[in-house]
Amino acid sequence: MKARINLSADRTLSPIDDRLYSSFVEHMGRAIYTGIYEPGHPSADENGFRQDLIKWIKPLNLSYIRYPGGNFLSGYNWKDGIGNKADRPVRRDLAWFAIEPNQVGVNEFVSWCRKLGAEPMLGVNLGTGTPAEATELLEYCNVAGGTALSDLRRSHGWEKPHNVRLWCLGNEMDGPWQICGKTAQEYARIAHETAKMMKWMDPSIELVACGSSNREMPTFGEWERTVLRSCWEDVDYLSLHSYYKDLDFDSPSFLSCGEQMDGFIKEVAGICAQIKQELKSEKDVYLSFDEWNVWYHFQRDKKEPEKWTFPRAIEEEEYNFLDALAVGSIITTLINNSDTVKISCLAQLVNVLAPIMTVPGGPAWVQTTYWPFLHACTYGRGKALKLDTESPVYNCKAMDTVPYLSSAAVLSEDGRYVTLFLVNKSLDEEMRLIFSGIGGKMAEWISMEGYSIYDINTAEGSTVLPTKKPLCDLNETVLSAASWNVIRVEL
Ligand code: AHR
């Protein structure tokens, strides 16, 4: 089959916010304990953090890492995680039915994050927590000194303020699974009051309000409108979350996840535009897609470990080649919506729904989905370009008229390269590309192709890897069936 792509280096959609390339680490499963933190591991540093992960995390050049949750956030008292480690309480975490020893808290996390060159995106608990506790955490983190809580931080060994710029006002507060979940009105009110207090404490911060937990929530739409009407002037971003599944082994439907996400983003952006107009506001609220990924293997295989164990190894997905194609497709959607989506977090980073895995006491290794994410983090910075594409389409259970081609294009910061991110979602037919509007020569072509859709990588060895393809004239490009492609064009 054939697809046409028209693009030009001077038809810009939007500068891409660096924060599009962010991730997430929650106190959940083995993300923290025996994930990023394992004192006694041969690679652990003096603070107990595994250094063997740096090899995999650092090349991602992550902009922000969200912490400490997730659902965990809604039952978390941040004061449990500060001060002398031996004195910290061990608690039951009601979000994930696990034991939380509190050996990692805000100080350790912020130091770890900054060591990786990333910024922390912290959440405040609006489940069991109060606006006062949220504002106290901000004082503890961002005030230089001379107040009770900033001096407490200094006494704990962090002399300089953490200067955390980006904060989430709770997490998925509409979810019945959430500890102390809220109605839209309840959340709108507490988010507004917390935002006011936090911005009075530190006006330089930016805030993310909770949108719906996903597009299928019964209150989706109404929730967004209620929250935005109450918080519009106080917050900077509205959150979106989405996890895509292939529970029924229906690959064509699963591979429409990029298109499903596109619809979701456009709908929420439309709601923001509507509320801005209604309130006659001068300011904007942008979107923070602060949880996205593929998530179904663990649910399908139902490997629930016993409750109240530590570490409780949950949601350790085994990602296959099909999942890598889905992640590639999602990435094209995020780039193509970078005019409204300013932050996005691959959820999560280590062990839980993660591209990077660890063996306790053993090696760290990467899953199939690591590679498209790495490619986007490496070549996806600069300006998103407008694309006009014509692709053959298919119908599936999830949607009608899904294009076989997912595509996005990014002009590099130095203006010398256009990088095309392309997924051929047809599982059995290759795709010839016909370009117009763009000159230049192909400088690099990285591809993931030729695997069975169920191939996986394991701690013992990686089968599913990217390879370099021979260069060709742009108009001789043929994408293999079921392939992820990164084509760099030198202008
Ligand atoms: O990322 C895993 C969980 O998914 C998060 O804790 C929650 O916010 C979402 O439901």
Coordinates of C-alpha atoms and ligand atoms in Angstrom, one line a residue:
M1 CA 0.0 0.0 0.0
K2 CA 1.0 3.7 -0.4
A3 CA 0.7 6.7 1.9
R4 CA 1.4 10.3 1.1
I5 CA 3.1 12.8 3.4
N6 CA 3.2 16.5 2.8
L7 CA 5.3 18.6 5.1
S8 CA 7.7 21.5 5.1
A9 CA 10.3 22.7 7.6
D10 CA 8.6 26.1 7.9
R11 CA 5.1 24.9 8.6
T12 CA 5.4 24.7 12.4
L13 CA 2.6 23.4 14.6
S14 CA 4.2 24.4 17.9
P15 CA 7.5 24.5 19.8
I16 CA 7.7 21.2 21.7
D17 CA 7.8 21.7 25.5
D18 CA 10.7 19.7 26.8
R19 CA 8.4 18.5 29.5
L20 CA 6.7 16.3 26.9
Y21 CA 9.5 13.9 27.7
S22 CA 8.9 13.2 31.4
S23 CA 8.1 10.1 33.4
F24 CA 6.8 8.9 36.7
V25 CA 7.9 7.0 39.8
E26 CA 5.4 6.0 42.4
H27 CA 5.6 4.2 45.7
M28 CA 4.0 1.2 44.1
G29 CA 5.1 -2.4 43.6
R30 CA 8.9 -2.5 43.1
A31 CA 9.2 1.0 41.5
I32 CA 11.1 2.4 44.6
Y33 CA 12.1 -0.6 46.7
T34 CA 14.4 -3.0 44.8
G35 CA 13.7 -0.6 41.8
I36 CA 15.5 2.7 42.0
Y37 CA 16.4 2.1 45.7
E38 CA 18.2 -1.0 46.9
P39 CA 20.8 -0.5 49.6
G40 CA 23.0 -3.6 49.5
H41 CA 22.8 -3.9 45.7
P42 CA 26.4 -4.1 44.3
S43 CA 25.8 -0.8 42.3
A44 CA 24.1 1.1 45.1
D45 CA 25.5 4.6 46.0
E46 CA 26.0 5.8 49.5
N47 CA 22.3 6.8 49.6
G48 CA 21.1 3.3 48.6
F49 CA 20.2 4.2 44.9
R50 CA 21.1 1.7 42.2
Q51 CA 23.6 3.2 39.9
D52 CA 23.2 0.6 37.2
L53 CA 19.9 2.2 36.2
I54 CA 21.7 5.4 35.2
K55 CA 22.9 3.7 32.0
W56 CA 19.3 3.4 30.9
I57 CA 17.6 6.5 32.5
K58 CA 20.2 9.1 31.7
P59 CA 20.1 8.8 27.9
L60 CA 16.3 9.6 28.1
N61 CA 17.3 13.1 29.3
L62 CA 14.0 13.2 31.1
S63 CA 12.7 16.7 31.8
Y64 CA 10.5 15.9 34.9
I65 CA 9.8 12.8 37.0
R66 CA 6.4 12.8 38.8
Y67 CA 6.4 11.5 42.4
P68 CA 5.2 10.0 44.9
G69 CA 2.0 8.9 43.2
G70 CA -0.4 8.0 41.7
N71 CA -3.0 6.4 44.0
F72 CA -0.4 6.1 46.7
L73 CA -0.4 9.9 47.1
S74 CA -4.0 10.0 48.4
G75 CA -3.1 8.2 51.6
Y76 CA 0.4 9.6 52.0
N77 CA 1.7 11.7 54.9
W78 CA 4.8 13.3 53.5
K79 CA 6.1 13.8 57.1
D80 CA 6.5 10.0 57.4
G81 CA 9.3 10.2 54.8
I82 CA 11.6 12.8 56.3
G83 CA 14.3 12.8 59.1
N84 CA 16.3 10.0 60.5
K85 CA 15.5 6.8 58.5
A86 CA 15.6 4.6 61.5
D87 CA 12.8 6.6 63.1
R88 CA 10.4 6.6 60.1
P89 CA 7.2 4.7 60.6
V90 CA 6.3 1.6 58.7
R91 CA 2.7 1.8 57.5
R92 CA 0.1 -0.1 55.5
D93 CA -0.4 1.6 52.1
L94 CA -4.1 1.3 51.4
A95 CA -3.7 2.2 47.7
W96 CA -1.7 -0.9 46.8
F97 CA -2.2 -3.1 49.8
A98 CA 1.5 -3.1 50.5
I99 CA 3.9 -2.3 53.4
E100 CA 5.5 1.1 53.1
P101 CA 8.7 1.5 55.1
N102 CA 9.2 5.2 54.3
Q103 CA 12.9 4.7 53.6
V104 CA 12.6 7.0 50.6
G105 CA 10.9 10.3 51.0
V106 CA 10.8 13.7 49.4
N107 CA 14.4 14.7 50.1
E108 CA 15.9 11.5 48.8
F109 CA 13.7 11.6 45.7
V110 CA 14.5 15.2 44.8
S111 CA 18.3 14.5 45.2
W112 CA 18.0 11.3 43.0
C113 CA 16.0 13.1 40.4
R114 CA 18.4 16.1 40.1
K115 CA 21.4 13.7 39.9
L116 CA 19.8 12.4 36.7
G117 CA 19.4 15.9 35.4
A118 CA 15.6 15.8 35.7
E119 CA 13.3 18.1 37.7
P120 CA 10.8 16.7 40.3
M121 CA 7.0 17.1 39.7
L122 CA 5.6 16.6 43.2
G123 CA 2.0 15.7 44.2
V124 CA 0.2 16.9 47.2
N125 CA -2.3 14.6 48.9
L126 CA -5.9 15.8 48.5
G127 CA -7.4 12.5 49.5
T128 CA -6.7 12.2 53.3
G129 CA -4.6 15.3 53.1
T130 CA -5.5 18.9 53.7
P131 CA -4.7 22.3 52.1
A132 CA -2.6 23.1 55.2
E133 CA -0.5 19.9 54.8
A134 CA 0.0 20.6 51.1
T135 CA 1.2 24.1 51.9
E136 CA 3.5 22.9 54.6
L137 CA 5.2 20.5 52.2
L138 CA 5.8 23.4 49.9
E139 CA 7.2 25.5 52.7
Y140 CA 9.5 22.5 53.7
C141 CA 10.7 22.2 50.1
N142 CA 10.9 25.7 48.7
V143 CA 11.5 28.2 51.5
A144 CA 15.2 29.0 52.0
G145 CA 15.1 29.1 55.8
G146 CA 14.0 31.0 58.8
T147 CA 10.6 29.2 59.2
A148 CA 9.8 26.1 61.2
L149 CA 9.5 23.8 58.3
S150 CA 12.3 25.2 56.1
D151 CA 14.6 25.0 59.1
L152 CA 13.4 21.4 59.7
R153 CA 14.6 20.5 56.1
R154 CA 17.9 22.2 56.8
S155 CA 18.3 20.2 60.0
H156 CA 17.7 17.0 57.9
G157 CA 20.7 17.8 55.8
W158 CA 19.2 19.7 52.9
E159 CA 20.6 23.2 53.4
K160 CA 19.4 24.6 50.1
P161 CA 15.7 24.8 49.2
H162 CA 14.6 22.2 46.6
N163 CA 12.8 24.8 44.5
V164 CA 10.3 22.4 43.1
R165 CA 8.5 24.2 40.3
L166 CA 5.7 21.9 39.3
W167 CA 3.0 20.5 41.6
C168 CA 0.0 18.2 41.1
L169 CA -3.1 18.9 43.2
G170 CA -4.0 15.3 44.1
N171 CA -4.4 12.4 41.8
E172 CA -7.4 10.9 40.0
M173 CA -9.7 12.3 42.6
D174 CA -12.8 11.2 40.6
G175 CA -11.9 7.5 40.9
P176 CA -14.0 5.3 43.3
W177 CA -10.7 3.4 43.9
Q178 CA -9.1 6.6 45.2
I179 CA -8.5 6.9 48.9
C180 CA -11.0 9.6 49.9
G181 CA -12.1 10.2 46.4
K182 CA -14.2 13.3 45.7
T183 CA -17.2 14.5 43.7
A184 CA -16.4 17.2 41.2
Q185 CA -17.7 19.9 43.5
E186 CA -15.7 18.7 46.5
Y187 CA -12.5 18.4 44.5
A188 CA -13.0 21.8 42.7
R189 CA -13.3 23.5 46.1
I190 CA -10.4 21.8 47.8
A191 CA -8.2 22.2 44.7
H192 CA -9.1 25.9 44.5
E193 CA -8.3 26.6 48.2
T194 CA -5.1 24.5 48.1
A195 CA -3.9 26.3 45.0
K196 CA -4.6 29.7 46.5
M197 CA -2.5 28.9 49.6
M198 CA 0.3 27.2 47.7
K199 CA 0.6 30.2 45.3
W200 CA 0.6 32.6 48.3
M201 CA 3.4 30.5 49.8
D202 CA 5.4 30.5 46.5
P203 CA 4.0 32.4 43.5
S204 CA 6.6 31.0 41.2
I205 CA 5.2 27.5 41.2
E206 CA 3.0 25.9 38.5
L207 CA 0.0 23.7 39.4
V208 CA -1.8 20.8 37.7
A209 CA -5.4 20.2 38.5
C210 CA -6.9 16.7 38.2
G211 CA -9.0 16.0 35.1
S212 CA -10.9 12.8 34.8
S213 CA -9.0 9.5 35.5
N214 CA -9.8 8.5 31.9
R215 CA -12.2 9.3 29.1
E216 CA -14.5 6.4 30.1
M217 CA -15.3 7.9 33.6
P218 CA -19.1 8.5 33.9
T219 CA -18.5 12.1 34.9
F220 CA -15.9 12.8 32.1
G221 CA -16.6 16.3 30.7
E222 CA -18.7 17.5 33.5
W223 CA -15.8 16.9 35.9
E224 CA -13.5 19.0 33.8
R225 CA -16.0 21.9 33.5
T226 CA -16.7 22.0 37.2
V227 CA -13.0 21.9 38.2
L228 CA -12.0 24.5 35.6
R229 CA -14.8 26.9 36.5
S230 CA -13.6 26.9 40.1
C231 CA -9.8 26.7 39.5
W232 CA -9.2 28.4 36.1
E233 CA -7.3 31.4 37.5
D234 CA -5.3 29.3 40.0
V235 CA -4.0 26.5 37.9
D236 CA -1.8 26.2 34.9
Y237 CA -2.5 22.6 33.6
L238 CA -5.3 20.1 33.7
S239 CA -4.3 16.4 33.9
L240 CA -5.3 13.6 31.5
H241 CA -4.5 9.9 32.1
S242 CA -4.9 6.9 29.8
Y243 CA -3.7 3.3 29.6
Y244 CA -4.3 1.3 26.5
K245 CA -5.1 -2.4 26.5
D246 CA -5.2 -5.5 24.3
L247 CA -7.1 -7.7 26.7
D248 CA -9.0 -9.6 23.8
F249 CA -6.0 -10.1 21.5
D250 CA -7.5 -7.6 19.1
S251 CA -4.4 -6.0 17.7
P252 CA -6.0 -3.7 15.1
S253 CA -8.2 -2.1 17.9
F254 CA -5.3 -1.9 20.2
L255 CA -3.2 -0.2 17.6
S256 CA -5.8 2.5 17.3
C257 CA -4.7 3.8 20.7
G258 CA -2.9 6.8 19.1
E259 CA -6.1 7.9 17.4
Q260 CA -8.1 7.2 20.6
M261 CA -5.7 9.4 22.6
D262 CA -5.9 12.1 19.9
G263 CA -9.7 12.3 20.3
F264 CA -9.4 12.5 24.1
I265 CA -6.9 15.3 23.9
K266 CA -8.9 17.3 21.4
E267 CA -12.0 16.9 23.5
V268 CA -10.3 18.2 26.7
A269 CA -8.6 21.0 24.8
G270 CA -12.1 22.0 23.5
I271 CA -13.4 22.1 27.1
C272 CA -10.6 24.3 28.1
A273 CA -11.3 26.7 25.2
Q274 CA -15.0 26.7 26.1
I275 CA -14.3 27.6 29.8
K276 CA -11.8 30.2 28.9
Q277 CA -14.4 31.9 26.7
E278 CA -17.1 31.5 29.3
L279 CA -15.0 33.1 32.0
K280 CA -13.7 35.8 29.6
S281 CA -10.2 34.9 30.9
E282 CA -6.9 36.2 29.5
K283 CA -4.9 33.2 30.6
D284 CA -4.7 29.7 29.3
V285 CA -4.8 26.3 31.0
Y286 CA -2.7 23.7 29.1
L287 CA -2.8 20.0 29.3
S288 CA -0.6 17.7 31.3
F289 CA -0.9 14.1 30.1
D290 CA 0.8 12.9 33.2
E291 CA 0.0 9.2 33.0
W292 CA 0.1 7.3 29.7
N293 CA 1.1 3.9 28.7
V294 CA 0.1 0.4 27.7
W295 CA -1.2 -1.7 30.7
Y296 CA -3.0 -5.0 30.4
H297 CA -0.6 -8.0 30.7
F298 CA -0.6 -8.2 34.5
Q299 CA -4.4 -7.8 34.6
R300 CA -4.8 -10.5 32.0
D301 CA -2.5 -13.0 33.7
K302 CA -3.9 -12.2 37.1
K303 CA -0.7 -12.7 39.1
E304 CA -1.8 -10.9 42.3
P305 CA 0.8 -11.4 45.0
E306 CA -0.2 -11.6 48.6
K307 CA -1.4 -8.4 50.4
W308 CA 0.7 -6.6 53.0
T309 CA 4.0 -8.0 51.7
F310 CA 7.2 -6.0 51.0
P311 CA 8.1 -5.2 48.3
R312 CA 4.7 -6.3 46.7
A313 CA 5.7 -6.9 43.1
I314 CA 2.6 -5.8 41.2
E315 CA 1.9 -4.6 37.7
E316 CA 5.2 -5.8 36.2
E317 CA 4.2 -5.9 32.6
E318 CA 6.0 -8.0 30.0
Y319 CA 5.9 -5.7 27.0
N320 CA 6.0 -7.3 23.6
F321 CA 6.8 -5.9 20.1
L322 CA 3.1 -5.0 19.6
D323 CA 3.2 -2.8 22.7
A324 CA 6.3 -1.0 21.3
L325 CA 4.3 -0.2 18.2
A326 CA 1.5 1.1 20.4
V327 CA 3.9 3.3 22.3
G328 CA 5.3 4.6 19.1
S329 CA 1.9 5.5 17.9
I330 CA 1.1 7.3 21.1
I331 CA 4.3 9.3 20.8
T332 CA 3.2 10.6 17.4
T333 CA -0.1 11.7 18.9
L334 CA 1.6 13.6 21.7
I335 CA 3.9 15.4 19.3
N336 CA 1.0 16.2 17.0
N337 CA -0.8 17.8 20.0
S338 CA 2.2 19.7 21.4
D339 CA 0.3 23.0 20.9
T340 CA -1.9 22.0 23.8
V341 CA -0.1 19.2 25.7
K342 CA 2.9 20.7 27.4
I343 CA 3.7 17.9 29.9
S344 CA 3.5 14.2 29.4
C345 CA 4.7 11.4 31.7
L346 CA 5.3 7.8 30.6
A347 CA 3.8 5.9 33.5
Q348 CA 5.9 4.5 34.9
L349 CA 9.7 4.4 34.7
V350 CA 11.0 1.4 36.7
N351 CA 9.5 -2.1 37.2
V352 CA 5.8 -0.9 37.5
L353 CA 4.3 -0.6 33.9
A354 CA 7.9 0.2 33.0
P355 CA 10.3 0.3 30.2
I356 CA 13.2 -0.3 32.6
M357 CA 13.3 -3.4 34.9
T358 CA 15.5 -4.6 37.7
V359 CA 16.3 -7.9 39.2
P360 CA 16.8 -7.6 43.0
G361 CA 20.5 -8.0 43.5
G362 CA 21.0 -8.5 39.8
P363 CA 21.0 -6.6 36.5
A364 CA 18.8 -3.9 35.1
W365 CA 17.4 -4.4 31.6
V366 CA 15.0 -2.8 29.2
Q367 CA 11.8 -3.8 27.6
T368 CA 10.6 -3.4 24.0
T369 CA 8.8 -0.1 24.8
Y370 CA 12.0 1.5 26.0
W371 CA 13.3 2.0 22.5
P372 CA 10.5 4.2 20.9
F373 CA 10.5 6.3 24.0
L374 CA 14.3 6.7 23.9
H375 CA 14.0 7.7 20.2
A376 CA 11.4 10.3 20.9
C377 CA 13.3 11.6 23.9
T378 CA 16.4 11.9 21.7
Y379 CA 15.1 13.2 18.4
G380 CA 11.7 14.6 19.4
R381 CA 12.9 18.0 20.8
G382 CA 12.5 21.2 18.7
K383 CA 9.4 22.2 16.8
A384 CA 6.5 20.0 15.8
L385 CA 5.7 20.3 12.1
K386 CA 2.2 20.2 10.5
L387 CA 1.7 17.1 8.5
D388 CA -0.8 16.5 5.7
T389 CA -1.1 12.7 5.3
E390 CA -3.1 10.4 3.1
S391 CA -3.0 6.9 4.4
P392 CA -5.1 3.8 3.7
V393 CA -7.5 3.1 6.6
Y394 CA -9.0 0.2 8.4
N395 CA -12.1 -0.4 10.6
C396 CA -11.9 -2.2 13.9
K397 CA -14.0 -2.8 17.0
A398 CA -12.6 0.2 18.8
M399 CA -13.0 2.8 15.9
D400 CA -13.8 3.3 12.3
T401 CA -11.3 4.7 9.7
V402 CA -8.0 4.2 11.5
P403 CA -5.1 5.3 9.3
Y404 CA -2.5 2.5 8.9
L405 CA 0.1 5.2 9.1
S406 CA 0.9 7.0 12.4
S407 CA 3.2 9.9 11.8
A408 CA 4.8 13.0 13.3
A409 CA 7.7 15.3 12.3
V410 CA 10.0 17.4 14.4
L411 CA 12.4 20.1 13.3
S412 CA 15.5 19.9 15.4
E413 CA 16.5 22.8 17.6
D414 CA 19.4 23.8 15.3
G415 CA 17.0 23.7 12.3
R416 CA 19.2 21.2 10.4
Y417 CA 17.2 18.1 10.6
V418 CA 13.6 17.0 10.3
T419 CA 13.0 13.7 12.2
L420 CA 10.0 11.7 11.1
F421 CA 8.4 9.2 13.5
L422 CA 6.4 6.6 11.6
V423 CA 4.5 3.5 12.5
N424 CA 3.1 1.2 9.9
K425 CA 0.2 -0.4 11.8
S426 CA -0.6 -3.0 9.1
L427 CA 0.5 -6.3 10.4
D428 CA 0.9 -7.8 7.0
E429 CA 1.5 -5.2 4.3
E430 CA 4.4 -2.9 3.7
M431 CA 3.9 0.8 3.0
R432 CA 5.5 2.9 0.3
L433 CA 5.8 6.6 1.2
I434 CA 5.4 9.4 -1.2
F435 CA 6.7 12.7 0.1
S436 CA 6.1 16.2 -1.0
G437 CA 7.1 19.7 0.2
I438 CA 10.3 18.5 1.8
G439 CA 13.8 18.4 0.3
G440 CA 17.0 17.1 1.9
K441 CA 18.6 13.7 2.2
M442 CA 18.0 10.8 4.5
A443 CA 20.7 10.9 7.2
E444 CA 19.6 8.1 9.4
W445 CA 16.9 5.4 9.5
I446 CA 16.3 3.5 12.7
S447 CA 13.7 0.8 12.7
M448 CA 12.1 -1.9 14.8
E449 CA 10.6 -4.5 12.5
G450 CA 10.6 -8.1 11.6
Y451 CA 9.6 -9.5 15.0
S452 CA 6.5 -11.5 16.0
I453 CA 4.1 -9.2 17.7
Y454 CA 4.4 -11.3 20.8
D455 CA 8.3 -11.2 21.1
I456 CA 9.5 -9.9 24.4
N457 CA 12.8 -9.0 26.0
T458 CA 13.8 -10.5 29.3
A459 CA 16.5 -10.1 32.0
E460 CA 18.3 -13.0 30.2
G461 CA 18.5 -11.3 26.9
S462 CA 17.0 -8.8 24.4
T463 CA 15.5 -10.0 21.2
V464 CA 13.5 -6.9 20.2
L465 CA 15.9 -4.1 19.4
P466 CA 16.2 -1.2 17.0
T467 CA 18.4 -1.6 14.0
K468 CA 19.8 0.9 11.4
K469 CA 18.4 0.5 7.9
P470 CA 20.3 1.3 4.7
L471 CA 19.7 4.9 3.6
C472 CA 17.7 5.6 0.5
D473 CA 16.1 8.4 -1.5
L474 CA 13.1 9.7 0.6
N475 CA 10.7 8.8 -2.1
E476 CA 12.0 5.2 -2.1
T477 CA 11.1 4.7 1.5
V478 CA 9.1 1.5 2.1
L479 CA 8.0 0.8 5.7
S480 CA 7.9 -2.8 6.6
A481 CA 4.6 -4.3 7.9
A482 CA 4.3 -3.8 11.7
S483 CA 7.2 -1.4 12.1
W484 CA 8.4 1.6 14.1
N485 CA 10.6 4.0 12.2
V486 CA 12.7 7.0 12.9
I487 CA 13.9 8.8 9.8
R488 CA 16.2 11.8 10.1
V489 CA 16.3 14.1 7.1
E490 CA 19.2 16.5 6.7
L491 CA 17.8 19.7 5.2
Ligands
AHR1 O1 0.3 4.3 37.3 C1 -0.4 3.4 38.0 C2 -1.7 4.0 38.6 O2 -2.6 4.2 37.6 C3 -1.6 5.3 39.3 O3 -1.2 5.1 40.7 C4 -2.9 5.9 39.2 O4 -2.9 7.3 39.2 C5 -3.5 5.3 37.9 O5 -4.7 4.8 38.1

